[in-house]
């Protein structure tokens, strides 16, 4: 398994939406949580140039919840959820613009829609993990509700992959846990309405000033 060195908070893998005491965020704050996780990961691995407003060397649930409330106005829960990857990108860009930090690498984002072919999506995902970048993933409906029960209509992070003759596997992080799924099954949902992925690129040569 090619796996990113993902952060932990009080023993949890990444953040956990269940920590949110705000009712709206507890139910529908998964997109904001994905953005918060991304910022913390960038701060841990590429220097905390304004990515995370608290102590990145001493992560706590309390600070994570406070951070999620800062992200909420930009990637806010809504009726039907943040069901369009472009909404995530637009909100995350606005957050970074409003929380400018000189010298921070420029984050660029590209959407791979759920309608893309499995091969195209797999190669795109692998390329980002190989560059040391996590991948926010949106799953809407899925025909296999038993396997993906906690992932339906949900944003989560992909933090690893494994390629073999038998299958293509991805490792995910959400609700403070890691899980492994078949990528073919994850991508081919059986429904016309699909989510997708957000691909990150960090530009270190032309940082913000």
JSON list of C-alpha atoms in Angstrom, two decimals:
[
{"chain": "A", "resi": 1, "resn": "UNK", "atom": "CA", "xyz": [0.00, 0.00, 0.00]},
{"chain": "A", "resi": 2, "resn": "UNK", "atom": "CA", "xyz": [1.33, 3.42, -0.99]},
{"chain": "A", "resi": 3, "resn": "UNK", "atom": "CA", "xyz": [0.13, 5.38, 2.02]},
{"chain": "A", "resi": 4, "resn": "UNK", "atom": "CA", "xyz": [0.49, 9.01, 3.04]},
{"chain": "A", "resi": 5, "resn": "UNK", "atom": "CA", "xyz": [1.80, 9.81, 6.51]},
{"chain": "A", "resi": 6, "resn": "UNK", "atom": "CA", "xyz": [-1.51, 11.16, 7.74]},
{"chain": "A", "resi": 7, "resn": "UNK", "atom": "CA", "xyz": [-1.91, 13.09, 10.96]},
{"chain": "A", "resi": 8, "resn": "UNK", "atom": "CA", "xyz": [-3.66, 11.89, 14.10]},
{"chain": "A", "resi": 9, "resn": "UNK", "atom": "CA", "xyz": [-5.71, 13.81, 16.66]},
{"chain": "A", "resi": 10, "resn": "UNK", "atom": "CA", "xyz": [-6.03, 12.16, 20.07]},
{"chain": "A", "resi": 11, "resn": "UNK", "atom": "CA", "xyz": [-5.58, 8.75, 18.45]},
{"chain": "A", "resi": 12, "resn": "UNK", "atom": "CA", "xyz": [-8.03, 9.40, 15.59]},
{"chain": "A", "resi": 13, "resn": "UNK", "atom": "CA", "xyz": [-6.86, 9.27, 11.97]},
{"chain": "A", "resi": 14, "resn": "UNK", "atom": "CA", "xyz": [-7.50, 12.80, 10.75]},
{"chain": "A", "resi": 15, "resn": "UNK", "atom": "CA", "xyz": [-10.52, 14.75, 11.94]},
{"chain": "A", "resi": 16, "resn": "UNK", "atom": "CA", "xyz": [-13.94, 13.44, 12.87]},
{"chain": "A", "resi": 17, "resn": "UNK", "atom": "CA", "xyz": [-17.26, 15.03, 11.97]},
{"chain": "A", "resi": 18, "resn": "UNK", "atom": "CA", "xyz": [-18.80, 13.39, 15.03]},
{"chain": "A", "resi": 19, "resn": "UNK", "atom": "CA", "xyz": [-16.85, 15.84, 17.23]},
{"chain": "A", "resi": 20, "resn": "UNK", "atom": "CA", "xyz": [-18.90, 18.77, 15.94]},
{"chain": "A", "resi": 21, "resn": "UNK", "atom": "CA", "xyz": [-21.37, 20.00, 18.56]},
{"chain": "A", "resi": 22, "resn": "UNK", "atom": "CA", "xyz": [-23.07, 22.34, 16.09]},
{"chain": "A", "resi": 23, "resn": "UNK", "atom": "CA", "xyz": [-26.08, 20.33, 14.88]},
{"chain": "A", "resi": 24, "resn": "UNK", "atom": "CA", "xyz": [-25.83, 21.45, 11.26]},
{"chain": "A", "resi": 25, "resn": "UNK", "atom": "CA", "xyz": [-22.11, 20.66, 11.10]},
{"chain": "A", "resi": 26, "resn": "UNK", "atom": "CA", "xyz": [-22.54, 17.35, 12.91]},
{"chain": "A", "resi": 27, "resn": "UNK", "atom": "CA", "xyz": [-25.01, 16.23, 10.25]},
{"chain": "A", "resi": 28, "resn": "UNK", "atom": "CA", "xyz": [-23.60, 17.89, 7.14]},
{"chain": "A", "resi": 29, "resn": "UNK", "atom": "CA", "xyz": [-20.11, 19.21, 7.85]},
{"chain": "A", "resi": 30, "resn": "UNK", "atom": "CA", "xyz": [-18.16, 16.54, 5.97]},
{"chain": "A", "resi": 31, "resn": "UNK", "atom": "CA", "xyz": [-17.07, 18.86, 3.13]},
{"chain": "A", "resi": 32, "resn": "UNK", "atom": "CA", "xyz": [-15.77, 21.47, 5.58]},
{"chain": "A", "resi": 33, "resn": "UNK", "atom": "CA", "xyz": [-14.01, 18.67, 7.49]},
{"chain": "A", "resi": 34, "resn": "UNK", "atom": "CA", "xyz": [-12.29, 17.55, 4.27]},
{"chain": "A", "resi": 35, "resn": "UNK", "atom": "CA", "xyz": [-10.98, 21.09, 3.75]},
{"chain": "A", "resi": 36, "resn": "UNK", "atom": "CA", "xyz": [-9.84, 21.28, 7.39]},
{"chain": "A", "resi": 37, "resn": "UNK", "atom": "CA", "xyz": [-8.05, 17.95, 7.07]},
{"chain": "A", "resi": 38, "resn": "UNK", "atom": "CA", "xyz": [-6.36, 19.18, 3.90]},
{"chain": "A", "resi": 39, "resn": "UNK", "atom": "CA", "xyz": [-5.10, 22.35, 5.59]},
{"chain": "A", "resi": 40, "resn": "UNK", "atom": "CA", "xyz": [-3.72, 20.43, 8.56]},
{"chain": "A", "resi": 41, "resn": "UNK", "atom": "CA", "xyz": [-2.01, 17.93, 6.27]},
{"chain": "A", "resi": 42, "resn": "UNK", "atom": "CA", "xyz": [-0.41, 20.76, 4.25]},
{"chain": "A", "resi": 43, "resn": "UNK", "atom": "CA", "xyz": [0.73, 22.47, 7.45]},
{"chain": "A", "resi": 44, "resn": "UNK", "atom": "CA", "xyz": [2.28, 19.26, 8.80]},
{"chain": "A", "resi": 45, "resn": "UNK", "atom": "CA", "xyz": [4.11, 18.33, 5.60]},
{"chain": "A", "resi": 46, "resn": "UNK", "atom": "CA", "xyz": [4.85, 21.59, 3.78]},
{"chain": "A", "resi": 47, "resn": "UNK", "atom": "CA", "xyz": [5.19, 24.13, 6.59]},
{"chain": "A", "resi": 48, "resn": "UNK", "atom": "CA", "xyz": [2.43, 25.98, 8.40]},
{"chain": "A", "resi": 49, "resn": "UNK", "atom": "CA", "xyz": [2.35, 29.07, 6.21]},
{"chain": "A", "resi": 50, "resn": "UNK", "atom": "CA", "xyz": [-1.08, 30.07, 7.42]},
{"chain": "A", "resi": 51, "resn": "UNK", "atom": "CA", "xyz": [-2.74, 26.74, 6.63]},
{"chain": "A", "resi": 52, "resn": "UNK", "atom": "CA", "xyz": [-3.80, 26.04, 10.20]},
{"chain": "A", "resi": 53, "resn": "UNK", "atom": "CA", "xyz": [-4.52, 28.81, 12.73]},
{"chain": "A", "resi": 54, "resn": "UNK", "atom": "CA", "xyz": [-3.66, 26.75, 15.81]},
{"chain": "A", "resi": 55, "resn": "UNK", "atom": "CA", "xyz": [-0.70, 24.69, 17.06]},
{"chain": "A", "resi": 56, "resn": "UNK", "atom": "CA", "xyz": [-0.07, 22.13, 14.33]},
{"chain": "A", "resi": 57, "resn": "UNK", "atom": "CA", "xyz": [2.44, 20.29, 16.53]},
{"chain": "A", "resi": 58, "resn": "UNK", "atom": "CA", "xyz": [-0.16, 19.70, 19.24]},
{"chain": "A", "resi": 59, "resn": "UNK", "atom": "CA", "xyz": [-3.43, 18.88, 17.49]},
{"chain": "A", "resi": 60, "resn": "UNK", "atom": "CA", "xyz": [-6.53, 18.63, 19.67]},
{"chain": "A", "resi": 61, "resn": "UNK", "atom": "CA", "xyz": [-10.21, 17.91, 19.11]},
{"chain": "A", "resi": 62, "resn": "UNK", "atom": "CA", "xyz": [-11.11, 21.30, 20.56]},
{"chain": "A", "resi": 63, "resn": "UNK", "atom": "CA", "xyz": [-8.95, 23.20, 18.07]},
{"chain": "A", "resi": 64, "resn": "UNK", "atom": "CA", "xyz": [-10.19, 21.07, 15.19]},
{"chain": "A", "resi": 65, "resn": "UNK", "atom": "CA", "xyz": [-13.79, 21.93, 16.06]},
{"chain": "A", "resi": 66, "resn": "UNK", "atom": "CA", "xyz": [-12.88, 25.62, 16.31]},
{"chain": "A", "resi": 67, "resn": "UNK", "atom": "CA", "xyz": [-11.21, 25.39, 12.91]},
{"chain": "A", "resi": 68, "resn": "UNK", "atom": "CA", "xyz": [-14.28, 23.73, 11.39]},
{"chain": "A", "resi": 69, "resn": "UNK", "atom": "CA", "xyz": [-16.39, 26.68, 12.54]},
{"chain": "A", "resi": 70, "resn": "UNK", "atom": "CA", "xyz": [-13.99, 29.01, 10.70]},
{"chain": "A", "resi": 71, "resn": "UNK", "atom": "CA", "xyz": [-14.38, 26.91, 7.53]},
{"chain": "A", "resi": 72, "resn": "UNK", "atom": "CA", "xyz": [-18.17, 26.57, 7.86]},
{"chain": "A", "resi": 73, "resn": "UNK", "atom": "CA", "xyz": [-19.15, 29.92, 6.22]},
{"chain": "A", "resi": 74, "resn": "UNK", "atom": "CA", "xyz": [-17.16, 28.99, 3.12]},
{"chain": "A", "resi": 75, "resn": "UNK", "atom": "CA", "xyz": [-18.09, 25.31, 2.67]},
{"chain": "A", "resi": 76, "resn": "UNK", "atom": "CA", "xyz": [-21.32, 25.34, 4.60]},
{"chain": "A", "resi": 77, "resn": "UNK", "atom": "CA", "xyz": [-23.83, 22.53, 4.97]},
{"chain": "A", "resi": 78, "resn": "UNK", "atom": "CA", "xyz": [-26.96, 23.04, 2.90]},
{"chain": "A", "resi": 79, "resn": "UNK", "atom": "CA", "xyz": [-30.12, 21.24, 1.82]},
{"chain": "A", "resi": 80, "resn": "UNK", "atom": "CA", "xyz": [-28.93, 18.31, -0.28]},
{"chain": "A", "resi": 81, "resn": "UNK", "atom": "CA", "xyz": [-25.35, 18.73, 0.96]},
{"chain": "A", "resi": 82, "resn": "UNK", "atom": "CA", "xyz": [-22.25, 19.99, -0.85]},
{"chain": "A", "resi": 83, "resn": "UNK", "atom": "CA", "xyz": [-23.10, 17.61, -3.67]},
{"chain": "A", "resi": 84, "resn": "UNK", "atom": "CA", "xyz": [-21.11, 19.36, -6.38]},
{"chain": "A", "resi": 85, "resn": "UNK", "atom": "CA", "xyz": [-17.28, 19.15, -6.24]},
{"chain": "A", "resi": 86, "resn": "UNK", "atom": "CA", "xyz": [-17.07, 22.63, -7.78]},
{"chain": "A", "resi": 87, "resn": "UNK", "atom": "CA", "xyz": [-18.85, 24.03, -4.71]},
{"chain": "A", "resi": 88, "resn": "UNK", "atom": "CA", "xyz": [-16.09, 22.60, -2.52]},
{"chain": "A", "resi": 89, "resn": "UNK", "atom": "CA", "xyz": [-13.40, 24.14, -4.73]},
{"chain": "A", "resi": 90, "resn": "UNK", "atom": "CA", "xyz": [-15.08, 27.55, -4.86]},
{"chain": "A", "resi": 91, "resn": "UNK", "atom": "CA", "xyz": [-15.57, 27.66, -1.10]},
{"chain": "A", "resi": 92, "resn": "UNK", "atom": "CA", "xyz": [-12.04, 26.52, -0.32]},
{"chain": "A", "resi": 93, "resn": "UNK", "atom": "CA", "xyz": [-10.60, 29.15, -2.67]},
{"chain": "A", "resi": 94, "resn": "UNK", "atom": "CA", "xyz": [-12.64, 31.85, -0.91]},
{"chain": "A", "resi": 95, "resn": "UNK", "atom": "CA", "xyz": [-11.42, 30.69, 2.50]},
{"chain": "A", "resi": 96, "resn": "UNK", "atom": "CA", "xyz": [-7.77, 30.86, 1.41]},
{"chain": "A", "resi": 97, "resn": "UNK", "atom": "CA", "xyz": [-8.29, 34.29, -0.17]},
{"chain": "A", "resi": 98, "resn": "UNK", "atom": "CA", "xyz": [-9.87, 35.67, 3.00]},
{"chain": "A", "resi": 99, "resn": "UNK", "atom": "CA", "xyz": [-7.15, 34.09, 5.15]},
{"chain": "A", "resi": 100, "resn": "UNK", "atom": "CA", "xyz": [-4.20, 35.27, 3.09]},
{"chain": "A", "resi": 101, "resn": "UNK", "atom": "CA", "xyz": [-0.71, 34.43, 4.36]},
{"chain": "A", "resi": 102, "resn": "UNK", "atom": "CA", "xyz": [2.44, 35.80, 2.67]},
{"chain": "A", "resi": 103, "resn": "UNK", "atom": "CA", "xyz": [4.73, 33.12, 1.28]},
{"chain": "A", "resi": 104, "resn": "UNK", "atom": "CA", "xyz": [2.15, 30.35, 1.30]},
{"chain": "A", "resi": 105, "resn": "UNK", "atom": "CA", "xyz": [2.34, 28.04, -1.74]},
{"chain": "A", "resi": 106, "resn": "UNK", "atom": "CA", "xyz": [-0.53, 28.60, -4.14]},
{"chain": "A", "resi": 107, "resn": "UNK", "atom": "CA", "xyz": [-3.07, 25.78, -3.99]},
{"chain": "A", "resi": 108, "resn": "UNK", "atom": "CA", "xyz": [-4.63, 24.85, -7.31]},
{"chain": "A", "resi": 109, "resn": "UNK", "atom": "CA", "xyz": [-7.57, 22.49, -7.56]},
{"chain": "A", "resi": 110, "resn": "UNK", "atom": "CA", "xyz": [-8.96, 20.44, -10.41]},
{"chain": "A", "resi": 111, "resn": "UNK", "atom": "CA", "xyz": [-12.18, 18.43, -10.40]},
{"chain": "A", "resi": 112, "resn": "UNK", "atom": "CA", "xyz": [-12.51, 14.91, -11.76]},
{"chain": "A", "resi": 113, "resn": "UNK", "atom": "CA", "xyz": [-16.23, 14.34, -12.13]},
{"chain": "A", "resi": 114, "resn": "UNK", "atom": "CA", "xyz": [-17.77, 11.00, -11.25]},
{"chain": "A", "resi": 115, "resn": "UNK", "atom": "CA", "xyz": [-18.75, 10.56, -14.89]},
{"chain": "A", "resi": 116, "resn": "UNK", "atom": "CA", "xyz": [-15.08, 10.20, -15.89]},
{"chain": "A", "resi": 117, "resn": "UNK", "atom": "CA", "xyz": [-13.80, 6.74, -16.76]},
{"chain": "A", "resi": 118, "resn": "UNK", "atom": "CA", "xyz": [-12.44, 4.54, -14.01]},
{"chain": "A", "resi": 119, "resn": "UNK", "atom": "CA", "xyz": [-9.01, 4.44, -15.69]},
{"chain": "A", "resi": 120, "resn": "UNK", "atom": "CA", "xyz": [-8.81, 8.24, -15.92]},
{"chain": "A", "resi": 121, "resn": "UNK", "atom": "CA", "xyz": [-9.85, 8.65, -12.30]},
{"chain": "A", "resi": 122, "resn": "UNK", "atom": "CA", "xyz": [-7.42, 5.98, -11.08]},
{"chain": "A", "resi": 123, "resn": "UNK", "atom": "CA", "xyz": [-4.42, 7.52, -12.84]},
{"chain": "A", "resi": 124, "resn": "UNK", "atom": "CA", "xyz": [-5.32, 10.98, -11.53]},
{"chain": "A", "resi": 125, "resn": "UNK", "atom": "CA", "xyz": [-5.68, 9.70, -7.96]},
{"chain": "A", "resi": 126, "resn": "UNK", "atom": "CA", "xyz": [-2.40, 7.77, -8.09]},
{"chain": "A", "resi": 127, "resn": "UNK", "atom": "CA", "xyz": [-0.50, 10.79, -9.40]},
{"chain": "A", "resi": 128, "resn": "UNK", "atom": "CA", "xyz": [-1.58, 12.92, -6.44]},
{"chain": "A", "resi": 129, "resn": "UNK", "atom": "CA", "xyz": [-0.83, 10.29, -3.80]},
{"chain": "A", "resi": 130, "resn": "UNK", "atom": "CA", "xyz": [2.58, 9.74, -5.43]},
{"chain": "A", "resi": 131, "resn": "UNK", "atom": "CA", "xyz": [3.21, 13.49, -5.04]},
{"chain": "A", "resi": 132, "resn": "UNK", "atom": "CA", "xyz": [2.37, 13.26, -1.35]},
{"chain": "A", "resi": 133, "resn": "UNK", "atom": "CA", "xyz": [-1.04, 14.92, -1.69]},
{"chain": "A", "resi": 134, "resn": "UNK", "atom": "CA", "xyz": [-4.34, 13.63, -0.25]},
{"chain": "A", "resi": 135, "resn": "UNK", "atom": "CA", "xyz": [-7.46, 13.52, -2.42]},
{"chain": "A", "resi": 136, "resn": "UNK", "atom": "CA", "xyz": [-10.87, 14.79, -1.25]},
{"chain": "A", "resi": 137, "resn": "UNK", "atom": "CA", "xyz": [-13.54, 12.42, -2.58]},
{"chain": "A", "resi": 138, "resn": "UNK", "atom": "CA", "xyz": [-17.31, 12.87, -2.80]},
{"chain": "A", "resi": 139, "resn": "UNK", "atom": "CA", "xyz": [-19.55, 9.82, -2.97]},
{"chain": "A", "resi": 140, "resn": "UNK", "atom": "CA", "xyz": [-23.25, 10.39, -3.51]},
{"chain": "A", "resi": 141, "resn": "UNK", "atom": "CA", "xyz": [-25.46, 7.33, -3.89]},
{"chain": "A", "resi": 142, "resn": "UNK", "atom": "CA", "xyz": [-24.18, 3.77, -4.26]},
{"chain": "A", "resi": 143, "resn": "UNK", "atom": "CA", "xyz": [-25.87, 0.49, -5.14]},
{"chain": "A", "resi": 144, "resn": "UNK", "atom": "CA", "xyz": [-23.91, -1.36, -2.42]},
{"chain": "A", "resi": 145, "resn": "UNK", "atom": "CA", "xyz": [-25.35, 0.35, 0.62]},
{"chain": "A", "resi": 146, "resn": "UNK", "atom": "CA", "xyz": [-24.09, -2.37, 2.95]},
{"chain": "A", "resi": 147, "resn": "UNK", "atom": "CA", "xyz": [-20.41, -1.75, 2.15]},
{"chain": "A", "resi": 148, "resn": "UNK", "atom": "CA", "xyz": [-20.61, 2.03, 1.75]},
{"chain": "A", "resi": 149, "resn": "UNK", "atom": "CA", "xyz": [-23.24, 2.79, 4.38]},
{"chain": "A", "resi": 150, "resn": "UNK", "atom": "CA", "xyz": [-21.14, 5.45, 6.15]},
{"chain": "A", "resi": 151, "resn": "UNK", "atom": "CA", "xyz": [-19.88, 6.94, 2.88]},
{"chain": "A", "resi": 152, "resn": "UNK", "atom": "CA", "xyz": [-23.12, 7.63, 1.03]},
{"chain": "A", "resi": 153, "resn": "UNK", "atom": "CA", "xyz": [-23.65, 11.36, 0.37]},
{"chain": "A", "resi": 154, "resn": "UNK", "atom": "CA", "xyz": [-20.33, 12.01, 2.09]},
{"chain": "A", "resi": 155, "resn": "UNK", "atom": "CA", "xyz": [-16.99, 13.76, 1.61]},
{"chain": "A", "resi": 156, "resn": "UNK", "atom": "CA", "xyz": [-13.90, 11.87, 2.79]},
{"chain": "A", "resi": 157, "resn": "UNK", "atom": "CA", "xyz": [-10.15, 11.77, 2.14]},
{"chain": "A", "resi": 158, "resn": "UNK", "atom": "CA", "xyz": [-8.23, 9.22, 0.07]},
{"chain": "A", "resi": 159, "resn": "UNK", "atom": "CA", "xyz": [-4.78, 8.78, 1.60]},
{"chain": "A", "resi": 160, "resn": "UNK", "atom": "CA", "xyz": [-3.37, 5.67, -0.07]},
{"chain": "A", "resi": 161, "resn": "UNK", "atom": "CA", "xyz": [-3.64, 3.13, -2.87]},
{"chain": "A", "resi": 162, "resn": "UNK", "atom": "CA", "xyz": [-2.53, -0.35, -3.84]},
{"chain": "A", "resi": 163, "resn": "UNK", "atom": "CA", "xyz": [-2.35, -1.77, -7.35]},
{"chain": "A", "resi": 164, "resn": "UNK", "atom": "CA", "xyz": [-2.27, -5.50, -8.08]},
{"chain": "A", "resi": 165, "resn": "UNK", "atom": "CA", "xyz": [-3.41, -7.93, -10.75]},
{"chain": "A", "resi": 166, "resn": "UNK", "atom": "CA", "xyz": [-6.43, -8.81, -8.64]},
{"chain": "A", "resi": 167, "resn": "UNK", "atom": "CA", "xyz": [-7.76, -5.37, -7.76]},
{"chain": "A", "resi": 168, "resn": "UNK", "atom": "CA", "xyz": [-7.18, -1.64, -7.31]},
{"chain": "A", "resi": 169, "resn": "UNK", "atom": "CA", "xyz": [-7.51, -0.60, -3.68]},
{"chain": "A", "resi": 170, "resn": "UNK", "atom": "CA", "xyz": [-7.79, 2.78, -2.00]},
{"chain": "A", "resi": 171, "resn": "UNK", "atom": "CA", "xyz": [-7.33, 3.72, 1.62]},
{"chain": "A", "resi": 172, "resn": "UNK", "atom": "CA", "xyz": [-9.68, 6.33, 3.02]},
{"chain": "A", "resi": 173, "resn": "UNK", "atom": "CA", "xyz": [-9.77, 8.49, 6.14]},
{"chain": "A", "resi": 174, "resn": "UNK", "atom": "CA", "xyz": [-13.01, 9.77, 7.66]},
{"chain": "A", "resi": 175, "resn": "UNK", "atom": "CA", "xyz": [-14.75, 9.73, 11.03]},
{"chain": "A", "resi": 176, "resn": "UNK", "atom": "CA", "xyz": [-11.29, 9.31, 12.57]},
{"chain": "A", "resi": 177, "resn": "UNK", "atom": "CA", "xyz": [-10.73, 5.90, 10.95]},
{"chain": "A", "resi": 178, "resn": "UNK", "atom": "CA", "xyz": [-8.91, 4.33, 8.01]},
{"chain": "A", "resi": 179, "resn": "UNK", "atom": "CA", "xyz": [-10.68, 1.88, 5.71]},
{"chain": "A", "resi": 180, "resn": "UNK", "atom": "CA", "xyz": [-9.74, 0.11, 2.48]},
{"chain": "A", "resi": 181, "resn": "UNK", "atom": "CA", "xyz": [-12.07, -0.33, -0.49]},
{"chain": "A", "resi": 182, "resn": "UNK", "atom": "CA", "xyz": [-11.99, -1.62, -4.04]},
{"chain": "A", "resi": 183, "resn": "UNK", "atom": "CA", "xyz": [-11.61, 1.45, -6.23]},
{"chain": "A", "resi": 184, "resn": "UNK", "atom": "CA", "xyz": [-13.57, -0.15, -9.06]},
{"chain": "A", "resi": 185, "resn": "UNK", "atom": "CA", "xyz": [-16.54, -0.68, -6.77]},
{"chain": "A", "resi": 186, "resn": "UNK", "atom": "CA", "xyz": [-16.20, 2.76, -5.17]},
{"chain": "A", "resi": 187, "resn": "UNK", "atom": "CA", "xyz": [-16.06, 4.56, -8.52]},
{"chain": "A", "resi": 188, "resn": "UNK", "atom": "CA", "xyz": [-18.78, 2.58, -10.32]},
{"chain": "A", "resi": 189, "resn": "UNK", "atom": "CA", "xyz": [-21.70, 3.54, -8.12]},
{"chain": "A", "resi": 190, "resn": "UNK", "atom": "CA", "xyz": [-24.53, 2.21, -10.28]},
{"chain": "A", "resi": 191, "resn": "UNK", "atom": "CA", "xyz": [-26.26, 5.61, -10.32]},
{"chain": "A", "resi": 192, "resn": "UNK", "atom": "CA", "xyz": [-26.34, 8.36, -12.93]},
{"chain": "A", "resi": 193, "resn": "UNK", "atom": "CA", "xyz": [-25.84, 11.13, -10.37]},
{"chain": "A", "resi": 194, "resn": "UNK", "atom": "CA", "xyz": [-22.27, 10.93, -9.11]},
{"chain": "A", "resi": 195, "resn": "UNK", "atom": "CA", "xyz": [-19.80, 12.96, -7.08]},
{"chain": "A", "resi": 196, "resn": "UNK", "atom": "CA", "xyz": [-16.12, 12.98, -7.95]},
{"chain": "A", "resi": 197, "resn": "UNK", "atom": "CA", "xyz": [-12.67, 13.95, -6.69]},
{"chain": "A", "resi": 198, "resn": "UNK", "atom": "CA", "xyz": [-10.68, 17.14, -6.17]},
{"chain": "A", "resi": 199, "resn": "UNK", "atom": "CA", "xyz": [-7.04, 17.05, -7.27]},
{"chain": "A", "resi": 200, "resn": "UNK", "atom": "CA", "xyz": [-4.57, 19.31, -5.49]},
{"chain": "A", "resi": 201, "resn": "UNK", "atom": "CA", "xyz": [-1.43, 20.96, -6.82]},
{"chain": "A", "resi": 202, "resn": "UNK", "atom": "CA", "xyz": [0.84, 23.16, -4.72]},
{"chain": "A", "resi": 203, "resn": "UNK", "atom": "CA", "xyz": [2.89, 25.83, -6.49]},
{"chain": "A", "resi": 204, "resn": "UNK", "atom": "CA", "xyz": [6.00, 26.51, -4.40]},
{"chain": "A", "resi": 205, "resn": "UNK", "atom": "CA", "xyz": [7.73, 28.57, -7.09]},
{"chain": "A", "resi": 206, "resn": "UNK", "atom": "CA", "xyz": [5.10, 31.32, -7.14]},
{"chain": "A", "resi": 207, "resn": "UNK", "atom": "CA", "xyz": [3.86, 31.68, -3.55]},
{"chain": "A", "resi": 208, "resn": "UNK", "atom": "CA", "xyz": [1.43, 34.36, -2.43]},
{"chain": "A", "resi": 209, "resn": "UNK", "atom": "CA", "xyz": [2.94, 37.70, -1.40]}
]
